[in-house]
């Protein structure tokens, strides 16, 4: 009887759990049993591991093999356990089937990789958060597929070895080195689209008020609604927002990179993701595509891939109502919890939401609306697709008017670099004010903290109280106006908001009301 133990990592959402892979080989009727709540893909590893071992040139143990994935109460999924299972089985073999693997210290090594039938190691998703979870649990020695080596090395404190085949891993642990032969390294299949460079704000002619709203939204991390006719520049403005956002901090870069690693959209060749991501799903996208989902443990959707960046919904009223309403949780909490029969997954989703909408189906209900062919009932019904609770969570709401001929021919616009410098200064001012708190932007400040900050300035609440009396502002809206007032003050270099800052914030909040 032989036994051996090594380690793997199970990812549930973004949280990694170190799994003990135990192999027990007994002199009995030959067979291979895998226990510990494996899913279908993991159960198939029995055939992949056996074929990979024989293709490598090693003998498969003719014994009763039982592999346990502990803790047994944790559901396991995916093919990343193949390498750990193969190593544990070979290390536990005795006699003619022994590959000579060292058992000592094997239980301190984490193995991550899928095995091909020819013995080559295939890359897997989620290597970065998996390696980070192993290091946090005290397991610093990690073996991954050669195609995942660049990504795994991004985790500080990890001693990572990349292998192109099972034979290389066997030789690494004391097995026969003569089995190693040159093979073509399998590269990860990434679904990431080529990075799009944001356009310059100098391309946007006129639109002084929407540009100012865009700057406030970027400086404070506020959500934004742009309402206007087709061709007014809503999409152009929204696509310029990532360009004026500051680079991600080291902690934010690791968070964002981990999400894209799990989603399979990360290219490790460029290192950690340092720029805020930009996601713009089509209005026909399903709830699973936008929010996340899938069979078993759900995968991250566009809202999680937009973490620390921008989620842009163009033609927002055309999105399904269920898709729009599921945005409420991440807008308030900055994370998303998706429950499925196979388990629940928690993904970060602290993004800036940018909605673009026409005022009516024909899009011409601007100004006096003389060119609009829609009835008042049709207009109200169209814009009502954006529910009141959703719009109440959007801080900045502005109308984008058509650009006239003079602005097109004679107008000049400020470049992205100039606006980005002011946004960076405002972000740094907010970060300094919030240094001893868990928040970093004004949009994250809770109501109680806001009221404590403004207690020395009771006269600021006059315009807000009148707006509440008139029914233009909810209690949630009061906090959002105060947050924007702080952002406007930060952009102006003031230590606290003034009455005019509150008035401007109130205008940005209620000026685009189409109720």
Tab-separated table of C-alpha atoms in Angstrom:
chain	number	residue	atom	x	y	z
A	1	UNK	CA	0.000	0.000	0.000
A	2	UNK	CA	1.326	3.441	-0.903
A	3	UNK	CA	0.128	6.950	-0.137
A	4	UNK	CA	1.205	10.423	-1.237
A	5	UNK	CA	-0.096	13.957	-0.804
A	6	UNK	CA	0.302	17.196	-2.723
A	7	UNK	CA	-1.690	20.418	-3.093
A	8	UNK	CA	-3.946	22.217	-5.574
A	9	UNK	CA	-6.210	25.274	-5.354
A	10	UNK	CA	-9.981	25.496	-5.736
A	11	UNK	CA	-11.376	28.848	-6.879
A	12	UNK	CA	-14.876	29.810	-5.791
A	13	UNK	CA	-15.455	33.137	-7.456
A	14	UNK	CA	-12.340	35.148	-6.575
A	15	UNK	CA	-11.638	33.275	-3.348
A	16	UNK	CA	-9.069	30.484	-3.472
A	17	UNK	CA	-8.973	27.474	-1.156
A	18	UNK	CA	-5.926	25.229	-0.915
A	19	UNK	CA	-6.979	21.614	-1.550
A	20	UNK	CA	-5.092	18.581	-0.269
A	21	UNK	CA	-4.816	15.951	-3.016
A	22	UNK	CA	-4.363	12.532	-1.385
A	23	UNK	CA	-3.627	9.377	-3.372
A	24	UNK	CA	-4.023	5.885	-1.858
A	25	UNK	CA	-2.850	2.830	-3.826
A	26	UNK	CA	-3.837	-0.637	-2.535
A	27	UNK	CA	-3.224	-4.173	-3.792
A	28	UNK	CA	-6.758	-4.976	-4.870
A	29	UNK	CA	-8.916	-5.077	-7.986
A	30	UNK	CA	-7.491	-2.350	-10.290
A	31	UNK	CA	-9.582	0.774	-10.491
A	32	UNK	CA	-9.500	4.552	-10.161
A	33	UNK	CA	-11.902	6.349	-7.824
A	34	UNK	CA	-12.004	10.128	-7.434
A	35	UNK	CA	-13.839	11.515	-4.392
A	36	UNK	CA	-14.305	14.948	-2.840
A	37	UNK	CA	-17.238	16.510	-4.741
A	38	UNK	CA	-15.690	16.721	-8.233
A	39	UNK	CA	-17.726	18.124	-11.110
A	40	UNK	CA	-18.031	16.458	-14.526
A	41	UNK	CA	-14.852	18.029	-15.970
A	42	UNK	CA	-12.866	17.003	-12.912
A	43	UNK	CA	-14.280	13.456	-12.918
A	44	UNK	CA	-12.977	13.061	-16.468
A	45	UNK	CA	-9.455	13.713	-15.189
A	46	UNK	CA	-9.144	9.968	-14.463
A	47	UNK	CA	-8.910	9.266	-18.187
A	48	UNK	CA	-6.709	12.300	-18.926
A	49	UNK	CA	-4.239	11.463	-16.147
A	50	UNK	CA	-3.951	7.777	-17.123
A	51	UNK	CA	-3.342	8.624	-20.797
A	52	UNK	CA	-0.824	11.362	-19.915
A	53	UNK	CA	1.160	9.042	-17.644
A	54	UNK	CA	1.441	6.276	-20.250
A	55	UNK	CA	2.248	8.796	-23.022
A	56	UNK	CA	5.080	10.120	-20.866
A	57	UNK	CA	6.681	6.658	-20.831
A	58	UNK	CA	5.749	5.631	-17.296
A	59	UNK	CA	3.806	2.564	-16.207
A	60	UNK	CA	0.326	3.059	-14.835
A	61	UNK	CA	-0.024	1.422	-11.382
A	62	UNK	CA	-2.128	-1.750	-11.608
A	63	UNK	CA	-3.757	-1.192	-8.225
A	64	UNK	CA	-6.883	0.088	-6.586
A	65	UNK	CA	-6.316	3.878	-6.732
A	66	UNK	CA	-8.369	6.254	-4.606
A	67	UNK	CA	-7.782	9.995	-4.878
A	68	UNK	CA	-9.400	12.256	-2.300
A	69	UNK	CA	-9.719	16.022	-2.689
A	70	UNK	CA	-9.854	17.477	0.819
A	71	UNK	CA	-11.817	19.218	2.236
A	72	UNK	CA	-14.434	16.860	0.833
A	73	UNK	CA	-17.281	19.275	1.623
A	74	UNK	CA	-15.941	21.890	-0.832
A	75	UNK	CA	-17.237	21.479	-4.390
A	76	UNK	CA	-14.387	21.236	-6.927
A	77	UNK	CA	-14.631	22.078	-10.600
A	78	UNK	CA	-12.434	22.388	-13.647
A	79	UNK	CA	-9.363	20.624	-14.973
A	80	UNK	CA	-6.670	22.434	-12.965
A	81	UNK	CA	-6.350	19.433	-10.606
A	82	UNK	CA	-4.981	17.068	-13.298
A	83	UNK	CA	-1.325	17.730	-12.552
A	84	UNK	CA	-1.716	17.390	-8.785
A	85	UNK	CA	-3.615	14.100	-9.193
A	86	UNK	CA	-0.962	12.668	-11.522
A	87	UNK	CA	1.895	13.669	-9.198
A	88	UNK	CA	0.147	12.202	-6.143
A	89	UNK	CA	-0.590	8.894	-7.909
A	90	UNK	CA	2.966	8.517	-9.244
A	91	UNK	CA	4.500	9.434	-5.888
A	92	UNK	CA	2.339	6.839	-4.130
A	93	UNK	CA	3.204	4.033	-6.554
A	94	UNK	CA	5.629	1.281	-5.494
A	95	UNK	CA	7.472	-1.488	-7.289
A	96	UNK	CA	7.685	-1.531	-11.111
A	97	UNK	CA	5.197	1.328	-11.415
A	98	UNK	CA	7.245	3.638	-9.199
A	99	UNK	CA	8.550	6.714	-10.997
A	100	UNK	CA	11.002	7.471	-8.200
A	101	UNK	CA	9.280	10.692	-7.080
A	102	UNK	CA	10.310	12.089	-3.716
A	103	UNK	CA	7.442	12.095	-1.233
A	104	UNK	CA	9.264	14.305	1.262
A	105	UNK	CA	8.114	17.893	0.943
A	106	UNK	CA	5.628	17.083	-1.819
A	107	UNK	CA	2.762	18.113	0.452
A	108	UNK	CA	4.190	21.672	0.531
A	109	UNK	CA	4.083	22.097	-3.264
A	110	UNK	CA	1.027	23.363	-5.159
A	111	UNK	CA	0.459	21.949	-8.651
A	112	UNK	CA	-1.845	23.721	-11.125
A	113	UNK	CA	-2.409	22.553	-14.687
A	114	UNK	CA	-4.500	20.494	-17.070
A	115	UNK	CA	-2.991	17.440	-18.727
A	116	UNK	CA	-3.317	16.613	-22.387
A	117	UNK	CA	-3.468	13.004	-23.535
A	118	UNK	CA	0.098	13.347	-24.866
A	119	UNK	CA	1.412	14.455	-21.464
A	120	UNK	CA	1.716	18.147	-22.259
A	121	UNK	CA	0.564	20.688	-19.678
A	122	UNK	CA	-2.314	22.943	-20.673
A	123	UNK	CA	-2.816	26.432	-19.154
A	124	UNK	CA	-5.876	27.042	-16.974
A	125	UNK	CA	-7.920	30.077	-15.972
A	126	UNK	CA	-7.499	31.940	-12.702
A	127	UNK	CA	-3.811	31.193	-12.140
A	128	UNK	CA	-3.058	34.574	-10.568
A	129	UNK	CA	-5.730	34.448	-7.803
A	130	UNK	CA	-4.996	30.738	-7.281
A	131	UNK	CA	-1.282	31.343	-6.730
A	132	UNK	CA	-2.085	34.339	-4.516
A	133	UNK	CA	-4.362	32.153	-2.381
A	134	UNK	CA	-1.619	29.521	-2.076
A	135	UNK	CA	0.928	32.114	-0.942
A	136	UNK	CA	-1.530	33.572	1.568
A	137	UNK	CA	-2.024	30.067	2.989
A	138	UNK	CA	1.740	29.607	3.380
A	139	UNK	CA	2.449	27.500	0.270
A	140	UNK	CA	5.071	29.420	-1.704
A	141	UNK	CA	6.319	26.633	-4.020
A	142	UNK	CA	4.054	26.389	-7.068
A	143	UNK	CA	4.310	24.391	-10.301
A	144	UNK	CA	2.229	25.618	-13.257
A	145	UNK	CA	1.999	25.054	-16.981
A	146	UNK	CA	4.698	26.903	-18.907
A	147	UNK	CA	2.019	28.961	-20.649
A	148	UNK	CA	0.866	30.302	-17.267
A	149	UNK	CA	4.350	31.086	-15.942
A	150	UNK	CA	4.306	34.820	-16.720
A	151	UNK	CA	0.963	35.257	-14.987
A	152	UNK	CA	1.935	33.214	-11.918
A	153	UNK	CA	5.141	35.211	-11.465
A	154	UNK	CA	3.107	38.378	-10.961
A	155	UNK	CA	2.290	37.184	-7.428
A	156	UNK	CA	4.898	38.491	-4.962
A	157	UNK	CA	6.410	35.899	-2.637
A	158	UNK	CA	5.732	32.891	-4.872
A	159	UNK	CA	8.509	30.570	-6.068
A	160	UNK	CA	7.053	29.457	-9.384
A	161	UNK	CA	8.305	26.776	-11.759
A	162	UNK	CA	6.833	26.362	-15.230
A	163	UNK	CA	6.731	22.995	-16.984
A	164	UNK	CA	5.710	22.138	-20.533
A	165	UNK	CA	4.957	18.466	-19.844
A	166	UNK	CA	4.306	15.928	-17.114
A	167	UNK	CA	7.769	14.465	-17.724
A	168	UNK	CA	9.376	17.758	-16.664
A	169	UNK	CA	7.371	17.766	-13.434
A	170	UNK	CA	8.346	14.157	-12.734
A	171	UNK	CA	12.018	15.009	-13.244
A	172	UNK	CA	11.619	18.062	-10.991
A	173	UNK	CA	10.549	15.779	-8.124
A	174	UNK	CA	13.320	13.223	-8.580
A	175	UNK	CA	11.929	11.107	-11.408
A	176	UNK	CA	13.920	9.859	-14.432
A	177	UNK	CA	15.174	12.893	-16.403
A	178	UNK	CA	15.628	10.839	-19.588
A	179	UNK	CA	11.847	10.942	-20.098
A	180	UNK	CA	11.969	14.682	-20.755
A	181	UNK	CA	11.822	15.568	-24.417
A	182	UNK	CA	11.290	18.768	-26.315
A	183	UNK	CA	7.629	19.621	-26.740
A	184	UNK	CA	5.798	22.661	-28.039
A	185	UNK	CA	4.608	24.749	-25.104
A	186	UNK	CA	0.837	25.147	-25.072
A	187	UNK	CA	-0.062	28.818	-24.894
A	188	UNK	CA	-3.218	29.981	-23.102
A	189	UNK	CA	-6.259	30.669	-25.255
A	190	UNK	CA	-7.282	34.193	-24.345
A	191	UNK	CA	-10.558	35.840	-25.307
A	192	UNK	CA	-9.239	39.326	-24.604
A	193	UNK	CA	-9.881	41.877	-27.321
A	194	UNK	CA	-7.041	44.174	-28.397
A	195	UNK	CA	-6.747	47.153	-26.068
A	196	UNK	CA	-8.564	50.208	-27.408
A	197	UNK	CA	-6.852	53.505	-26.971
A	198	UNK	CA	-9.338	56.115	-25.718
A	199	UNK	CA	-9.828	59.105	-27.975
A	200	UNK	CA	-8.865	62.611	-26.931
A	201	UNK	CA	-11.359	65.006	-25.393
A	202	UNK	CA	-10.102	67.617	-27.815
A	203	UNK	CA	-12.126	65.770	-30.465
A	204	UNK	CA	-15.358	66.753	-28.691
A	205	UNK	CA	-16.576	70.106	-29.978
A	206	UNK	CA	-18.602	72.297	-27.626
A	207	UNK	CA	-20.625	70.433	-24.984
A	208	UNK	CA	-19.209	72.478	-22.098
A	209	UNK	CA	-21.746	71.285	-19.558
A	210	UNK	CA	-21.497	67.555	-20.417
A	211	UNK	CA	-17.691	67.850	-20.432
A	212	UNK	CA	-17.798	69.414	-16.970
A	213	UNK	CA	-20.112	66.618	-15.814
A	214	UNK	CA	-17.690	64.036	-17.220
A	215	UNK	CA	-14.828	65.642	-15.300
A	216	UNK	CA	-16.780	65.628	-12.036
A	217	UNK	CA	-17.743	61.990	-12.579
A	218	UNK	CA	-14.110	61.021	-13.188
A	219	UNK	CA	-12.772	63.000	-10.222
A	220	UNK	CA	-15.172	61.501	-7.694
A	221	UNK	CA	-15.965	58.082	-9.189
A	222	UNK	CA	-19.608	59.080	-9.707
A	223	UNK	CA	-22.104	57.340	-11.986
A	224	UNK	CA	-23.275	59.306	-15.040
A	225	UNK	CA	-26.361	59.531	-17.249
A	226	UNK	CA	-26.169	61.275	-20.640
A	227	UNK	CA	-29.479	62.033	-22.359
A	228	UNK	CA	-29.640	63.540	-25.813
A	229	UNK	CA	-30.548	63.065	-29.478
A	230	UNK	CA	-28.619	60.791	-31.846
A	231	UNK	CA	-25.331	62.293	-32.995
A	232	UNK	CA	-25.006	64.759	-30.119
A	233	UNK	CA	-21.836	63.081	-28.835
A	234	UNK	CA	-22.986	60.869	-25.943
A	235	UNK	CA	-20.969	57.834	-27.000
A	236	UNK	CA	-17.927	59.955	-27.820
A	237	UNK	CA	-18.000	61.538	-24.376
A	238	UNK	CA	-18.412	58.209	-22.603
A	239	UNK	CA	-15.545	56.596	-24.512
A	240	UNK	CA	-13.249	59.449	-23.391
A	241	UNK	CA	-13.882	58.811	-19.684
A	242	UNK	CA	-11.227	56.070	-19.207
A	243	UNK	CA	-8.593	58.405	-20.661
A	244	UNK	CA	-9.013	60.990	-17.905
A	245	UNK	CA	-9.086	58.450	-15.068
A	246	UNK	CA	-5.815	57.988	-13.120
A	247	UNK	CA	-3.776	54.798	-13.237
A	248	UNK	CA	-4.749	52.003	-10.862
A	249	UNK	CA	-2.878	51.650	-7.599
A	250	UNK	CA	-0.879	48.473	-6.982
A	251	UNK	CA	-3.690	46.947	-4.929
A	252	UNK	CA	-6.328	47.893	-7.510
A	253	UNK	CA	-4.163	46.519	-10.351
A	254	UNK	CA	-3.916	43.136	-8.611
A	255	UNK	CA	-7.710	43.092	-8.045
A	256	UNK	CA	-8.493	43.916	-11.678
A	257	UNK	CA	-5.915	41.510	-13.058
A	258	UNK	CA	-7.263	38.681	-10.880
A	259	UNK	CA	-10.799	39.227	-12.211
A	260	UNK	CA	-9.633	39.146	-15.819
A	261	UNK	CA	-7.533	36.049	-15.097
A	262	UNK	CA	-10.616	34.181	-13.861
A	263	UNK	CA	-12.619	35.472	-16.841
A	264	UNK	CA	-9.913	34.333	-19.278
A	265	UNK	CA	-9.442	37.827	-20.727
A	266	UNK	CA	-6.011	38.627	-19.290
A	267	UNK	CA	-2.841	38.708	-21.380
A	268	UNK	CA	0.112	38.294	-18.978
A	269	UNK	CA	2.583	39.560	-21.563
A	270	UNK	CA	1.891	43.153	-20.527
A	271	UNK	CA	2.099	42.566	-16.762
A	272	UNK	CA	-0.555	43.752	-14.336
A	273	UNK	CA	-3.467	45.743	-15.747
A	274	UNK	CA	-2.618	49.335	-14.824
A	275	UNK	CA	-5.285	51.270	-16.715
A	276	UNK	CA	-8.995	51.329	-15.750
A	277	UNK	CA	-10.890	48.790	-17.885
A	278	UNK	CA	-13.727	49.818	-20.179
A	279	UNK	CA	-16.652	47.474	-20.861
A	280	UNK	CA	-19.461	48.354	-23.293
A	281	UNK	CA	-21.792	45.354	-23.797
A	282	UNK	CA	-24.353	45.517	-26.592
A	283	UNK	CA	-27.945	46.149	-25.555
A	284	UNK	CA	-28.855	42.608	-26.667
A	285	UNK	CA	-26.482	41.101	-24.078
A	286	UNK	CA	-28.047	38.592	-21.713
A	287	UNK	CA	-28.191	38.865	-17.944
A	288	UNK	CA	-25.448	36.236	-17.602
A	289	UNK	CA	-23.189	38.138	-20.027
A	290	UNK	CA	-23.574	41.440	-18.178
A	291	UNK	CA	-23.797	40.320	-14.562
A	292	UNK	CA	-22.126	36.915	-14.757
A	293	UNK	CA	-23.323	33.339	-14.603
A	294	UNK	CA	-23.002	29.947	-16.205
A	295	UNK	CA	-23.371	26.366	-15.042
A	296	UNK	CA	-21.692	25.270	-11.829
A	297	UNK	CA	-19.735	28.112	-10.215
A	298	UNK	CA	-20.689	31.247	-12.203
A	299	UNK	CA	-18.120	33.203	-14.196
A	300	UNK	CA	-17.635	36.988	-13.944
A	301	UNK	CA	-19.610	39.158	-16.352
A	302	UNK	CA	-19.075	42.626	-17.789
A	303	UNK	CA	-19.823	44.366	-14.464
A	304	UNK	CA	-16.945	42.511	-12.776
A	305	UNK	CA	-14.585	42.917	-15.729
A	306	UNK	CA	-15.281	46.658	-15.398
A	307	UNK	CA	-14.115	46.624	-11.752
A	308	UNK	CA	-12.178	49.852	-10.989
A	309	UNK	CA	-13.086	51.059	-14.468
A	310	UNK	CA	-16.093	52.040	-16.575
A	311	UNK	CA	-19.230	50.099	-17.535
A	312	UNK	CA	-20.898	51.878	-20.459
A	313	UNK	CA	-24.444	50.971	-21.455
A	314	UNK	CA	-25.227	52.681	-24.747
A	315	UNK	CA	-28.920	52.901	-25.652
A	316	UNK	CA	-29.618	52.007	-22.016
A	317	UNK	CA	-33.451	51.827	-22.314
A	318	UNK	CA	-33.008	49.054	-24.884
A	319	UNK	CA	-31.414	46.731	-22.322
A	320	UNK	CA	-33.656	44.155	-20.675
A	321	UNK	CA	-35.298	45.308	-17.468
A	322	UNK	CA	-33.912	42.313	-15.555
A	323	UNK	CA	-30.399	43.175	-16.708
A	324	UNK	CA	-30.747	46.789	-15.566
A	325	UNK	CA	-32.271	45.955	-12.199
A	326	UNK	CA	-29.497	43.503	-11.326
A	327	UNK	CA	-27.108	46.460	-11.357
A	328	UNK	CA	-28.560	47.768	-8.100
A	329	UNK	CA	-26.540	45.493	-5.814
A	330	UNK	CA	-23.090	46.255	-7.268
A	331	UNK	CA	-23.896	49.979	-7.524
A	332	UNK	CA	-24.537	50.105	-3.779
A	333	UNK	CA	-22.110	47.493	-2.434
A	334	UNK	CA	-19.268	47.427	-4.951
A	335	UNK	CA	-19.473	43.651	-5.294
A	336	UNK	CA	-21.721	41.013	-6.788
A	337	UNK	CA	-22.826	37.731	-5.229
A	338	UNK	CA	-24.185	35.223	-7.757
A	339	UNK	CA	-26.027	32.175	-6.434
A	340	UNK	CA	-26.355	29.007	-8.481
A	341	UNK	CA	-27.192	25.407	-7.656
A	342	UNK	CA	-23.491	24.592	-7.886
A	343	UNK	CA	-22.562	27.241	-5.325
A	344	UNK	CA	-22.269	30.985	-4.823
A	345	UNK	CA	-19.510	33.193	-6.173
A	346	UNK	CA	-18.530	36.654	-4.976
A	347	UNK	CA	-16.922	39.017	-7.471
A	348	UNK	CA	-15.763	42.624	-7.020
A	349	UNK	CA	-17.760	45.110	-9.079
A	350	UNK	CA	-16.859	48.659	-8.045
A	351	UNK	CA	-17.232	50.357	-11.408
A	352	UNK	CA	-18.402	53.669	-12.772
A	353	UNK	CA	-21.701	53.256	-14.574
A	354	UNK	CA	-22.255	55.457	-17.624
A	355	UNK	CA	-25.705	55.349	-19.211
A	356	UNK	CA	-26.484	56.917	-22.586
A	357	UNK	CA	-30.086	57.278	-23.705
A	358	UNK	CA	-32.234	59.012	-26.264
A	359	UNK	CA	-35.074	61.078	-24.789
A	360	UNK	CA	-37.657	59.122	-26.801
A	361	UNK	CA	-37.798	56.375	-29.465
A	362	UNK	CA	-37.207	58.815	-32.333
A	363	UNK	CA	-34.600	60.685	-30.304
A	364	UNK	CA	-35.780	64.180	-31.247
A	365	UNK	CA	-37.607	65.218	-28.058
A	366	UNK	CA	-35.032	67.888	-27.199
A	367	UNK	CA	-35.628	71.543	-26.560
A	368	UNK	CA	-39.245	72.257	-27.498
A	369	UNK	CA	-39.441	68.874	-29.207
A	370	UNK	CA	-41.086	70.271	-32.342
A	371	UNK	CA	-39.463	67.639	-34.581
A	372	UNK	CA	-40.450	64.722	-32.348
A	373	UNK	CA	-43.127	62.391	-33.712
A	374	UNK	CA	-43.672	60.534	-30.402
A	375	UNK	CA	-46.679	61.144	-28.189
A	376	UNK	CA	-46.137	62.211	-24.551
A	377	UNK	CA	-47.263	58.769	-23.409
A	378	UNK	CA	-44.718	57.058	-25.670
A	379	UNK	CA	-41.974	59.351	-24.412
A	380	UNK	CA	-42.737	58.627	-20.772
A	381	UNK	CA	-43.043	54.893	-21.388
A	382	UNK	CA	-39.726	54.795	-23.250
A	383	UNK	CA	-37.686	56.574	-20.596
A	384	UNK	CA	-39.509	54.722	-17.814
A	385	UNK	CA	-37.576	51.618	-18.873
A	386	UNK	CA	-34.858	53.134	-16.695
A	387	UNK	CA	-36.556	52.621	-13.345
A	388	UNK	CA	-36.648	55.232	-10.610
A	389	UNK	CA	-34.601	53.129	-8.139
A	390	UNK	CA	-31.871	52.688	-10.763
A	391	UNK	CA	-31.734	56.369	-11.720
A	392	UNK	CA	-31.701	57.319	-8.036
A	393	UNK	CA	-28.322	55.589	-7.840
A	394	UNK	CA	-26.873	57.630	-10.725
A	395	UNK	CA	-25.208	60.745	-9.346
A	396	UNK	CA	-24.727	62.938	-12.425
A	397	UNK	CA	-27.599	63.335	-14.889
A	398	UNK	CA	-27.149	65.790	-17.770
A	399	UNK	CA	-28.685	66.555	-21.140
A	400	UNK	CA	-26.451	66.569	-24.221
A	401	UNK	CA	-27.765	69.115	-26.699
A	402	UNK	CA	-26.918	69.090	-30.424
A	403	UNK	CA	-23.815	71.092	-31.332
A	404	UNK	CA	-24.565	74.175	-33.404
A	405	UNK	CA	-22.644	75.318	-36.461
A	406	UNK	CA	-20.537	77.919	-34.634
A	407	UNK	CA	-19.287	75.378	-32.090
A	408	UNK	CA	-18.406	72.942	-34.856
A	409	UNK	CA	-16.431	75.429	-36.920
A	410	UNK	CA	-14.933	77.775	-34.328
A	411	UNK	CA	-15.010	75.928	-31.034
A	412	UNK	CA	-11.867	74.598	-29.334
A	413	UNK	CA	-11.851	71.924	-26.671
A	414	UNK	CA	-9.481	71.089	-23.836
A	415	UNK	CA	-7.291	68.033	-24.338
A	416	UNK	CA	-7.498	64.853	-22.284
A	417	UNK	CA	-4.091	65.452	-20.678
A	418	UNK	CA	-5.176	68.759	-19.112
A	419	UNK	CA	-8.420	67.340	-17.731
A	420	UNK	CA	-6.649	64.187	-16.508
A	421	UNK	CA	-4.208	66.324	-14.493
A	422	UNK	CA	-7.082	68.067	-12.661
A	423	UNK	CA	-8.832	64.748	-12.075
A	424	UNK	CA	-5.641	63.290	-10.616
A	425	UNK	CA	-5.265	66.274	-8.278
A	426	UNK	CA	-8.851	65.909	-7.080
A	427	UNK	CA	-8.418	62.153	-6.551
A	428	UNK	CA	-5.269	62.754	-4.506
A	429	UNK	CA	-7.061	65.343	-2.371
A	430	UNK	CA	-9.894	62.887	-1.705
A	431	UNK	CA	-7.447	60.081	-0.956
A	432	UNK	CA	-5.615	62.274	1.561
A	433	UNK	CA	-8.902	63.194	3.279
A	434	UNK	CA	-9.941	59.519	3.386
A	435	UNK	CA	-6.495	58.180	4.342
A	436	UNK	CA	-7.675	56.621	7.620
A	437	UNK	CA	-10.811	55.082	6.114
A	438	UNK	CA	-11.478	52.070	3.857
A	439	UNK	CA	-12.609	54.408	1.039
A	440	UNK	CA	-10.552	56.155	-1.619
A	441	UNK	CA	-13.071	58.195	-3.673
A	442	UNK	CA	-15.860	60.591	-2.777
A	443	UNK	CA	-18.467	58.314	-4.358
A	444	UNK	CA	-17.677	55.638	-1.750
A	445	UNK	CA	-18.221	57.839	1.308
A	446	UNK	CA	-21.228	56.694	3.390
A	447	UNK	CA	-23.901	59.104	4.592
A	448	UNK	CA	-22.840	59.142	8.241
A	449	UNK	CA	-19.262	60.017	7.325
A	450	UNK	CA	-20.520	62.814	5.055
A	451	UNK	CA	-22.635	64.324	7.820
A	452	UNK	CA	-19.710	64.222	10.230
A	453	UNK	CA	-17.543	66.073	7.728
A	454	UNK	CA	-20.191	68.740	7.131
A	455	UNK	CA	-21.209	69.261	10.757
A	456	UNK	CA	-19.040	72.449	10.964
A	457	UNK	CA	-20.842	73.808	7.842
A	458	UNK	CA	-24.586	73.672	8.607
A	459	UNK	CA	-25.450	76.440	6.122
A	460	UNK	CA	-24.613	74.206	3.148
A	461	UNK	CA	-27.802	72.186	3.427
A	462	UNK	CA	-30.254	74.962	2.525
A	463	UNK	CA	-30.516	74.234	-1.229
A	464	UNK	CA	-30.716	70.505	-0.541
A	465	UNK	CA	-33.527	70.881	1.986
A	466	UNK	CA	-35.544	72.947	-0.501
A	467	UNK	CA	-35.023	70.273	-3.175
A	468	UNK	CA	-36.254	67.596	-0.770
A	469	UNK	CA	-39.315	69.703	0.075
A	470	UNK	CA	-40.073	70.071	-3.650
A	471	UNK	CA	-39.800	66.299	-4.127
A	472	UNK	CA	-36.832	66.553	-6.483
A	473	UNK	CA	-34.471	64.707	-4.176
A	474	UNK	CA	-34.667	61.506	-2.120
A	475	UNK	CA	-32.695	60.756	1.027
A	476	UNK	CA	-30.269	58.730	-1.081
A	477	UNK	CA	-30.033	61.645	-3.475
A	478	UNK	CA	-29.045	63.993	-0.629
A	479	UNK	CA	-25.938	61.936	0.100
A	480	UNK	CA	-25.068	61.762	-3.569
A	481	UNK	CA	-25.343	65.545	-3.972
A	482	UNK	CA	-23.056	66.055	-0.984
A	483	UNK	CA	-20.505	63.650	-2.424
A	484	UNK	CA	-20.517	65.556	-5.715
A	485	UNK	CA	-20.133	68.841	-3.823
A	486	UNK	CA	-16.955	67.493	-2.245
A	487	UNK	CA	-15.711	66.461	-5.691
A	488	UNK	CA	-16.370	69.917	-7.143
A	489	UNK	CA	-14.501	71.448	-4.204
A	490	UNK	CA	-11.580	69.064	-4.741
A	491	UNK	CA	-11.394	70.059	-8.420
A	492	UNK	CA	-11.311	73.717	-7.396
A	493	UNK	CA	-8.658	73.088	-4.727
A	494	UNK	CA	-10.893	74.030	-1.793
A	495	UNK	CA	-10.697	72.265	1.557
A	496	UNK	CA	-14.480	72.039	1.913
A	497	UNK	CA	-17.498	72.597	-0.357
A	498	UNK	CA	-19.168	75.979	-0.553
A	499	UNK	CA	-22.827	76.849	-1.076
A	500	UNK	CA	-22.144	77.314	-4.800
A	501	UNK	CA	-20.525	73.853	-4.922
A	502	UNK	CA	-23.668	72.353	-3.422
A	503	UNK	CA	-25.788	74.284	-5.913
A	504	UNK	CA	-23.709	73.046	-8.853
A	505	UNK	CA	-23.894	69.488	-7.539
A	506	UNK	CA	-27.668	69.795	-7.200
A	507	UNK	CA	-27.890	71.043	-10.781
A	508	UNK	CA	-25.820	68.085	-12.022
A	509	UNK	CA	-28.068	65.745	-10.061
A	510	UNK	CA	-31.478	67.081	-11.098
A	511	UNK	CA	-30.780	68.939	-14.334
A	512	UNK	CA	-31.369	65.859	-16.480
A	513	UNK	CA	-34.599	64.775	-14.795
A	514	UNK	CA	-36.934	63.232	-17.386
A	515	UNK	CA	-39.436	61.755	-14.952
